[in-house]
Amino acid sequence: AVCSMGNSTSRLYSVLAKTLSSGAVSQHQECLEQLDSAQLDPIDPKELLEECQIVLQKRPPRFQRNFVNLKKNTASNHRPIRVMQWNILAQALGEGKDNFVQCPMEALKWEERKCLILEEILAYKPDILCLQEVDHYFDTFEPLLSRLGYQCTFFPKPWSPCLDVERNNGPDGCAMFFLKERFQLVSSANIRLTAMKLKTNQVAIAQTLRCHETGRLFCIAVTHLKARTGWERFRSAQGCDLLQNLKDITQGAKIPLIVCGDFNAEPTEEVYREFSNSSLNLNSAYKLLSPDGQSEPPYTTWKIRPSGECRHTLDYIWYSQHALNVNSALGLLTEEQIGPNRLPSFNYPSDHLSLVCDFSFNQDPDRLL
């Protein structure tokens, strides 16, 4: 059954209704091919936001988060590019595997949780959206975001843990969305990451885009590295593989780069140092929120599992610091906002916080690395 979305159910959720009637991912794909999202009516984002708020009217209001202005006194003659990074928590894992002991199952209901996720995306209006743990791509995110003007790409994990959960919705994976009115796709690569020359279960998407306004090329990538303590060397190897792929795609940093991801790694880990010290000259955007510009936030995920409380910094937006400027970054939730039961909750749909940055091109594109 499809959740009623107010009076506009048939207008806004016609795609959703049709795709939800299919069980398997292959059927979702078939259904989408028949529907051809490009031929469907565009959705007014304000109207969709109102529809989500109708569904969420019994839940607490969204948390207030403010952008922190980081812009130096460098003039930019183009609109900033807003990039959003978010591990949205796979529905099958949230309900079936992750054991968030302080989170009521009622808070994880997909029909409402998807509206919390959409509300967050619609509130920040990213030009580029990078997501991990997407297991409702074909029945929710592709049908809706394509009608909001995004070009959509999905790359599932080969052996997704979601498939072990009864009544799952197919595999989870990484997804990337960019606004077609702002960018043209030049090239796209789906990368299955390797470690010690072995193919792994972790993936990445890397797309080279041309900005319509400036004509400038840049590469945007999304990834989700291996989780859990004890896998540090494995993550390091995956990071090296991803960096090598990105060096090839960006012609050794000639093309500016933004990398979004849940790295499952604290800043003390080797994979973090690899990205910091790469020849691609990357910096982590959220370090700029710290007083000295050198420290990562204290957390990007905060949850309570049977083993105890887990507060970690695992999510990052890396960028070519020679070619791009960070104009602003979205502040994180405070401990008070998150509350004693931590995440996810009735207030917030994921165990990871969304990261959002506004980028502008450096006005001297020939500046040396």
GROMACS .gro file of C-alpha atoms in nm:
model
  369
    1ALA     CA    1   0.000   0.000   0.000
    2VAL     CA    2   0.113   0.353  -0.072
    3CYS     CA    3   0.093   0.610   0.206
    4SER     CA    4  -0.156   0.885   0.134
    5MET     CA    5   0.024   1.207   0.058
    6GLY     CA    6  -0.269   1.446   0.088
    7ASN     CA    7  -0.481   1.549  -0.208
    8SER     CA    8  -0.195   1.529  -0.457
    9THR     CA    9  -0.130   1.154  -0.421
   10SER     CA   10  -0.209   1.074  -0.783
   11ARG     CA   11  -0.007   1.370  -0.916
   12LEU     CA   12   0.308   1.336  -0.708
   13TYR     CA   13   0.319   0.967  -0.629
   14SER     CA   14   0.194   0.803  -0.947
   15VAL     CA   15   0.544   0.670  -1.016
   16LEU     CA   16   0.579   0.557  -0.657
   17ALA     CA   17   0.245   0.375  -0.664
   18LYS     CA   18   0.339   0.182  -0.977
   19THR     CA   19   0.691   0.091  -0.873
   20LEU     CA   20   0.589  -0.010  -0.521
   21SER     CA   21   0.355  -0.272  -0.666
   22SER     CA   22   0.662  -0.463  -0.791
   23GLY     CA   23   0.862  -0.674  -0.549
   24ALA     CA   24   1.209  -0.729  -0.698
   25VAL     CA   25   1.464  -0.477  -0.810
   26SER     CA   26   1.461  -0.618  -1.164
   27GLN     CA   27   1.087  -0.553  -1.174
   28HIS     CA   28   1.147  -0.197  -1.049
   29GLN     CA   29   1.389  -0.141  -1.337
   30GLU     CA   30   1.144  -0.283  -1.590
   31CYS     CA   31   0.870  -0.064  -1.454
   32LEU     CA   32   1.087   0.248  -1.474
   33GLU     CA   33   1.185   0.170  -1.831
   34GLN     CA   34   0.818   0.151  -1.923
   35LEU     CA   35   0.737   0.475  -1.739
   36ASP     CA   36   1.039   0.676  -1.863
   37SER     CA   37   1.073   0.938  -1.592
   38ALA     CA   38   1.180   1.202  -1.844
   39GLN     CA   39   0.830   1.199  -1.993
   40LEU     CA   40   0.656   1.240  -1.658
   41ASP     CA   41   0.540   1.578  -1.533
   42PRO     CA   42   0.792   1.775  -1.326
   43ILE     CA   43   0.722   1.807  -0.954
   44ASP     CA   44   0.713   2.142  -0.779
   45PRO     CA   45   0.959   2.097  -0.488
   46LYS     CA   46   0.749   2.322  -0.263
   47GLU     CA   47   0.444   2.108  -0.327
   48LEU     CA   48   0.638   1.788  -0.255
   49LEU     CA   49   0.773   1.942   0.066
   50GLU     CA   50   0.417   2.027   0.174
   51GLU     CA   51   0.312   1.669   0.099
   52CYS     CA   52   0.596   1.536   0.314
   53GLN     CA   53   0.499   1.771   0.597
   54ILE     CA   54   0.141   1.641   0.588
   55VAL     CA   55   0.273   1.288   0.642
   56LEU     CA   56   0.505   1.412   0.919
   57GLN     CA   57   0.255   1.632   1.104
   58LYS     CA   58   0.258   1.406   1.413
   59ARG     CA   59   0.638   1.412   1.432
   60PRO     CA   60   0.850   1.688   1.590
   61PRO     CA   61   0.955   1.969   1.352
   62ARG     CA   62   1.286   1.954   1.167
   63PHE     CA   63   1.596   2.062   1.357
   64GLN     CA   64   1.724   2.410   1.282
   65ARG     CA   65   2.075   2.398   1.133
   66ASN     CA   66   2.253   2.707   1.006
   67PHE     CA   67   2.513   2.755   0.736
   68VAL     CA   68   2.847   2.891   0.851
   69ASN     CA   69   2.997   3.144   0.611
   70LEU     CA   70   3.355   3.041   0.530
   71LYS     CA   71   3.412   3.262   0.229
   72LYS     CA   72   3.732   3.457   0.214
   73ASN     CA   73   3.730   3.796   0.046
   74THR     CA   74   3.748   3.640  -0.300
   75ALA     CA   75   3.481   3.751  -0.541
   76SER     CA   76   3.304   3.481  -0.739
   77ASN     CA   77   3.122   3.554  -1.059
   78HIS     CA   78   2.908   3.241  -1.057
   79ARG     CA   79   2.645   3.081  -0.839
   80PRO     CA   80   2.797   2.844  -0.582
   81ILE     CA   81   2.761   2.469  -0.631
   82ARG     CA   82   2.583   2.313  -0.335
   83VAL     CA   83   2.691   1.955  -0.259
   84MET     CA   84   2.511   1.734  -0.007
   85GLN     CA   85   2.666   1.416   0.139
   86TRP     CA   86   2.452   1.174   0.341
   87ASN     CA   87   2.442   0.813   0.454
   88ILE     CA   88   2.063   0.789   0.478
   89LEU     CA   89   2.055   0.446   0.655
   90ALA     CA   90   1.929   0.156   0.445
   91GLN     CA   91   1.573   0.071   0.544
   92ALA     CA   92   1.641  -0.303   0.564
   93LEU     CA   93   1.942  -0.246   0.793
   94GLY     CA   94   1.762   0.006   1.013
   95GLU     CA   95   1.471  -0.228   1.074
   96GLY     CA   96   1.646  -0.563   1.053
   97LYS     CA   97   2.014  -0.549   1.146
   98ASP     CA   98   2.145  -0.234   1.311
   99ASN     CA   99   1.984  -0.274   1.656
  100PHE     CA  100   1.935   0.090   1.753
  101VAL     CA  101   1.825  -0.001   2.102
  102GLN     CA  102   1.696   0.346   2.199
  103CYS     CA  103   1.508   0.405   1.873
  104PRO     CA  104   1.143   0.289   1.867
  105MET     CA  105   1.058   0.073   1.565
  106GLU     CA  106   0.772   0.316   1.500
  107ALA     CA  107   1.029   0.588   1.421
  108LEU     CA  108   1.179   0.369   1.147
  109LYS     CA  109   0.858   0.315   0.946
  110TRP     CA  110   0.955   0.372   0.583
  111GLU     CA  111   0.640   0.557   0.484
  112GLU     CA  112   0.729   0.834   0.730
  113ARG     CA  113   1.107   0.803   0.737
  114LYS     CA  114   1.131   0.852   0.361
  115CYS     CA  115   0.943   1.181   0.403
  116LEU     CA  116   1.195   1.293   0.669
  117ILE     CA  117   1.477   1.214   0.424
  118LEU     CA  118   1.302   1.397   0.139
  119GLU     CA  119   1.226   1.692   0.368
  120GLU     CA  120   1.597   1.726   0.453
  121ILE     CA  121   1.695   1.713   0.084
  122LEU     CA  122   1.425   1.959  -0.018
  123ALA     CA  123   1.518   2.198   0.263
  124TYR     CA  124   1.882   2.233   0.150
  125LYS     CA  125   1.819   2.212  -0.229
  126PRO     CA  126   2.153   2.060  -0.331
  127ASP     CA  127   2.278   2.096  -0.687
  128ILE     CA  128   2.453   1.761  -0.637
  129LEU     CA  129   2.337   1.495  -0.394
  130CYS     CA  130   2.559   1.201  -0.288
  131LEU     CA  131   2.394   0.925  -0.086
  132GLN     CA  132   2.502   0.595   0.071
  133GLU     CA  133   2.292   0.301   0.195
  134VAL     CA  134   2.022   0.363  -0.065
  135ASP     CA  135   1.792   0.060  -0.086
  136HIS     CA  136   1.482   0.241  -0.212
  137TYR     CA  137   1.636   0.392  -0.524
  138PHE     CA  138   1.393   0.248  -0.780
  139ASP     CA  139   1.069   0.305  -0.592
  140THR     CA  140   1.144   0.639  -0.424
  141PHE     CA  141   1.455   0.837  -0.507
  142GLU     CA  142   1.486   0.791  -0.884
  143PRO     CA  143   1.115   0.847  -0.962
  144LEU     CA  144   1.089   1.155  -0.741
  145LEU     CA  145   1.428   1.321  -0.790
  146SER     CA  146   1.424   1.275  -1.166
  147ARG     CA  147   1.097   1.470  -1.169
  148LEU     CA  148   1.265   1.741  -0.960
  149GLY     CA  149   1.517   1.785  -1.243
  150TYR     CA  150   1.800   1.559  -1.127
  151GLN     CA  151   1.992   1.310  -1.339
  152CYS     CA  152   2.017   0.994  -1.129
  153THR     CA  153   2.278   0.717  -1.102
  154PHE     CA  154   2.281   0.414  -0.872
  155PHE     CA  155   2.549   0.151  -0.814
  156PRO     CA  156   2.451  -0.128  -0.571
  157LYS     CA  157   2.691  -0.329  -0.359
  158PRO     CA  158   2.751  -0.674  -0.517
  159TRP     CA  159   2.666  -0.855  -0.191
  160SER     CA  160   2.451  -0.610  -0.001
  161PRO     CA  161   2.375  -0.704   0.362
  162CYS     CA  162   2.020  -0.582   0.296
  163LEU     CA  163   1.957  -0.902   0.099
  164ASP     CA  164   1.992  -1.104   0.423
  165VAL     CA  165   1.692  -0.922   0.571
  166GLU     CA  166   1.346  -1.069   0.525
  167ARG     CA  167   1.116  -0.858   0.302
  168ASN     CA  168   1.406  -0.644   0.186
  169ASN     CA  169   1.378  -0.398  -0.100
  170GLY     CA  170   1.684  -0.515  -0.291
  171PRO     CA  171   2.051  -0.426  -0.242
  172ASP     CA  172   2.175  -0.099  -0.101
  173GLY     CA  173   2.440   0.108  -0.272
  174CYS     CA  174   2.571   0.453  -0.358
  175ALA     CA  175   2.359   0.701  -0.553
  176MET     CA  176   2.441   1.032  -0.718
  177PHE     CA  177   2.201   1.301  -0.838
  178PHE     CA  178   2.282   1.629  -1.016
  179LEU     CA  179   2.059   1.906  -1.152
  180LYS     CA  180   2.048   1.887  -1.530
  181GLU     CA  181   1.977   2.260  -1.557
  182ARG     CA  182   2.316   2.332  -1.399
  183PHE     CA  183   2.543   2.056  -1.530
  184GLN     CA  184   2.608   1.836  -1.831
  185LEU     CA  185   2.737   1.481  -1.784
  186VAL     CA  186   3.069   1.437  -1.966
  187SER     CA  187   3.165   1.092  -1.838
  188SER     CA  188   3.057   0.846  -1.569
  189ALA     CA  189   3.236   0.553  -1.404
  190ASN     CA  190   3.096   0.291  -1.169
  191ILE     CA  191   3.391   0.163  -0.966
  192ARG     CA  192   3.397  -0.159  -0.769
  193LEU     CA  193   3.675  -0.100  -0.521
  194THR     CA  194   3.962  -0.346  -0.484
  195ALA     CA  195   4.180  -0.426  -0.183
  196MET     CA  196   4.498  -0.633  -0.205
  197LYS     CA  197   4.407  -0.695  -0.573
  198LEU     CA  198   4.076  -0.849  -0.471
  199LYS     CA  199   3.739  -0.707  -0.573
  200THR     CA  200   3.543  -0.601  -0.266
  201ASN     CA  201   3.180  -0.536  -0.174
  202GLN     CA  202   3.232  -0.158  -0.166
  203VAL     CA  203   3.164   0.072  -0.460
  204ALA     CA  204   3.202   0.428  -0.587
  205ILE     CA  205   3.053   0.644  -0.860
  206ALA     CA  206   3.267   0.913  -1.027
  207GLN     CA  207   3.117   1.157  -1.277
  208THR     CA  208   3.281   1.436  -1.472
  209LEU     CA  209   3.040   1.727  -1.515
  210ARG     CA  210   3.052   2.050  -1.709
  211CYS     CA  211   2.905   2.354  -1.535
  212HIS     CA  212   2.670   2.526  -1.780
  213GLU     CA  213   2.729   2.869  -1.627
  214THR     CA  214   3.111   2.870  -1.631
  215GLY     CA  215   3.197   2.597  -1.882
  216ARG     CA  216   3.433   2.453  -1.619
  217LEU     CA  217   3.480   2.078  -1.582
  218PHE     CA  218   3.493   1.908  -1.244
  219CYS     CA  219   3.466   1.554  -1.111
  220ILE     CA  220   3.228   1.449  -0.833
  221ALA     CA  221   3.261   1.109  -0.662
  222VAL     CA  222   3.064   0.922  -0.397
  223THR     CA  223   3.174   0.615  -0.201
  224HIS     CA  224   3.109   0.405   0.110
  225LEU     CA  225   3.408   0.216   0.250
  226LYS     CA  226   3.411  -0.106   0.453
  227ALA     CA  227   3.272  -0.074   0.807
  228ARG     CA  228   3.385  -0.209   1.143
  229THR     CA  229   3.688  -0.208   1.369
  230GLY     CA  230   3.964  -0.442   1.255
  231TRP     CA  231   3.925  -0.354   0.887
  232GLU     CA  232   4.152  -0.049   0.890
  233ARG     CA  233   4.408  -0.193   0.644
  234PHE     CA  234   4.126  -0.302   0.416
  235ARG     CA  235   3.981   0.051   0.413
  236SER     CA  236   4.327   0.188   0.346
  237ALA     CA  237   4.362  -0.038   0.041
  238GLN     CA  238   4.016   0.063  -0.082
  239GLY     CA  239   4.108   0.429  -0.041
  240CYS     CA  240   4.430   0.381  -0.242
  241ASP     CA  241   4.233   0.212  -0.519
  242LEU     CA  242   3.976   0.492  -0.527
  243LEU     CA  243   4.248   0.760  -0.532
  244GLN     CA  244   4.423   0.587  -0.824
  245ASN     CA  245   4.096   0.575  -1.017
  246LEU     CA  246   4.035   0.943  -0.944
  247LYS     CA  247   4.388   1.038  -1.051
  248ASP     CA  248   4.319   0.876  -1.389
  249ILE     CA  249   3.975   1.038  -1.424
  250THR     CA  250   4.098   1.387  -1.326
  251GLN     CA  251   4.416   1.354  -1.537
  252GLY     CA  252   4.629   1.389  -1.227
  253ALA     CA  253   4.426   1.673  -1.070
  254LYS     CA  254   4.392   1.882  -1.388
  255ILE     CA  255   4.015   1.849  -1.337
  256PRO     CA  256   3.892   1.976  -0.997
  257LEU     CA  257   3.754   1.705  -0.771
  258ILE     CA  258   3.497   1.667  -0.493
  259VAL     CA  259   3.473   1.332  -0.310
  260CYS     CA  260   3.180   1.260  -0.079
  261GLY     CA  261   3.154   0.955   0.136
  262ASP     CA  262   3.101   0.756   0.448
  263PHE     CA  263   3.461   0.640   0.490
  264ASN     CA  264   3.384   0.444   0.810
  265ALA     CA  265   3.717   0.584   0.929
  266GLU     CA  266   3.810   0.833   1.200
  267PRO     CA  267   4.067   1.104   1.111
  268THR     CA  268   4.330   0.895   1.294
  269GLU     CA  269   4.310   0.617   1.033
  270GLU     CA  270   4.552   0.555   0.749
  271VAL     CA  271   4.287   0.602   0.478
  272TYR     CA  272   4.223   0.956   0.606
  273ARG     CA  273   4.596   1.034   0.587
  274GLU     CA  274   4.608   0.894   0.233
  275PHE     CA  275   4.340   1.138   0.120
  276SER     CA  276   4.501   1.426   0.312
  277ASN     CA  277   4.844   1.362   0.160
  278SER     CA  278   4.733   1.264  -0.190
  279SER     CA  279   4.892   1.425  -0.496
  280LEU     CA  280   4.536   1.535  -0.581
  281ASN     CA  281   4.584   1.809  -0.317
  282LEU     CA  282   4.259   1.739  -0.131
  283ASN     CA  283   4.132   1.905   0.184
  284SER     CA  284   3.837   1.807   0.400
  285ALA     CA  285   3.572   2.081   0.382
  286TYR     CA  286   3.433   2.032   0.733
  287LYS     CA  287   3.773   2.100   0.892
  288LEU     CA  288   3.707   2.463   0.800
  289LEU     CA  289   3.436   2.480   1.068
  290SER     CA  290   3.697   2.435   1.342
  291PRO     CA  291   3.862   2.745   1.497
  292ASP     CA  292   4.203   2.662   1.345
  293GLY     CA  293   4.068   2.506   1.025
  294GLN     CA  294   4.265   2.190   1.103
  295SER     CA  295   4.025   1.970   1.305
  296GLU     CA  296   3.735   1.755   1.193
  297PRO     CA  297   3.397   1.783   1.370
  298PRO     CA  298   3.365   1.579   1.693
  299TYR     CA  299   3.106   1.351   1.530
  300THR     CA  300   2.908   1.284   1.212
  301THR     CA  301   2.729   0.978   1.350
  302TRP     CA  302   2.596   0.913   1.701
  303LYS     CA  303   2.396   0.603   1.793
  304ILE     CA  304   2.333   0.353   2.070
  305ARG     CA  305   2.366  -0.018   1.996
  306PRO     CA  306   2.360  -0.316   2.236
  307SER     CA  307   2.740  -0.286   2.265
  308GLY     CA  308   2.707   0.076   2.383
  309GLU     CA  309   2.716   0.433   2.258
  310CYS     CA  310   2.899   0.503   1.930
  311ARG     CA  311   3.003   0.860   1.853
  312HIS     CA  312   3.236   0.891   1.554
  313THR     CA  313   3.350   1.116   1.270
  314LEU     CA  314   3.322   0.899   0.958
  315ASP     CA  315   3.170   1.119   0.686
  316TYR     CA  316   3.363   1.367   0.471
  317ILE     CA  317   3.348   1.601   0.175
  318TRP     CA  318   3.697   1.624   0.020
  319TYR     CA  319   3.775   1.888  -0.242
  320SER     CA  320   4.060   2.015  -0.462
  321GLN     CA  321   4.182   2.304  -0.251
  322HIS     CA  322   4.387   2.456  -0.538
  323ALA     CA  323   4.083   2.479  -0.768
  324LEU     CA  324   3.780   2.516  -0.541
  325ASN     CA  325   3.678   2.741  -0.252
  326VAL     CA  326   3.437   2.643   0.026
  327ASN     CA  327   3.195   2.934   0.062
  328SER     CA  328   2.989   2.785   0.345
  329ALA     CA  329   2.914   2.463   0.529
  330LEU     CA  330   2.604   2.346   0.714
  331GLY     CA  331   2.655   2.334   1.090
  332LEU     CA  332   2.609   1.999   1.264
  333LEU     CA  333   2.339   1.910   1.513
  334THR     CA  334   2.427   1.984   1.875
  335GLU     CA  335   2.420   1.716   2.145
  336GLU     CA  336   2.110   1.885   2.288
  337GLN     CA  337   1.930   1.864   1.952
  338ILE     CA  338   2.028   1.500   1.904
  339GLY     CA  339   1.894   1.413   2.249
  340PRO     CA  340   1.981   1.136   2.496
  341ASN     CA  341   1.850   0.852   2.277
  342ARG     CA  342   2.078   0.962   1.992
  343LEU     CA  343   2.010   0.875   1.625
  344PRO     CA  344   1.798   0.775   1.439
  345SER     CA  345   1.486   0.912   1.607
  346PHE     CA  346   1.139   1.054   1.546
  347ASN     CA  347   1.319   1.383   1.473
  348TYR     CA  348   1.593   1.257   1.243
  349PRO     CA  349   1.582   0.971   0.989
  350SER     CA  350   1.941   0.843   0.987
  351ASP     CA  351   2.223   0.754   1.225
  352HIS     CA  352   2.450   0.981   1.015
  353LEU     CA  353   2.425   1.358   0.983
  354SER     CA  354   2.397   1.516   0.640
  355LEU     CA  355   2.689   1.735   0.532
  356VAL     CA  356   2.626   2.027   0.294
  357CYS     CA  357   2.883   2.263   0.140
  358ASP     CA  358   2.870   2.549  -0.111
  359PHE     CA  359   3.167   2.552  -0.350
  360SER     CA  360   3.292   2.806  -0.601
  361PHE     CA  361   3.565   2.772  -0.861
  362ASN     CA  362   3.892   2.943  -0.791
  363GLN     CA  363   3.907   3.247  -1.019
  364ASP     CA  364   4.260   3.155  -1.126
  365PRO     CA  365   4.213   2.818  -1.299
  366ASP     CA  366   4.583   2.803  -1.396
  367ARG     CA  367   4.701   2.834  -1.038
  368LEU     CA  368   4.969   2.574  -0.964
  369LEU     CA  369   4.899   2.279  -0.738
   0.00000   0.00000   0.00000
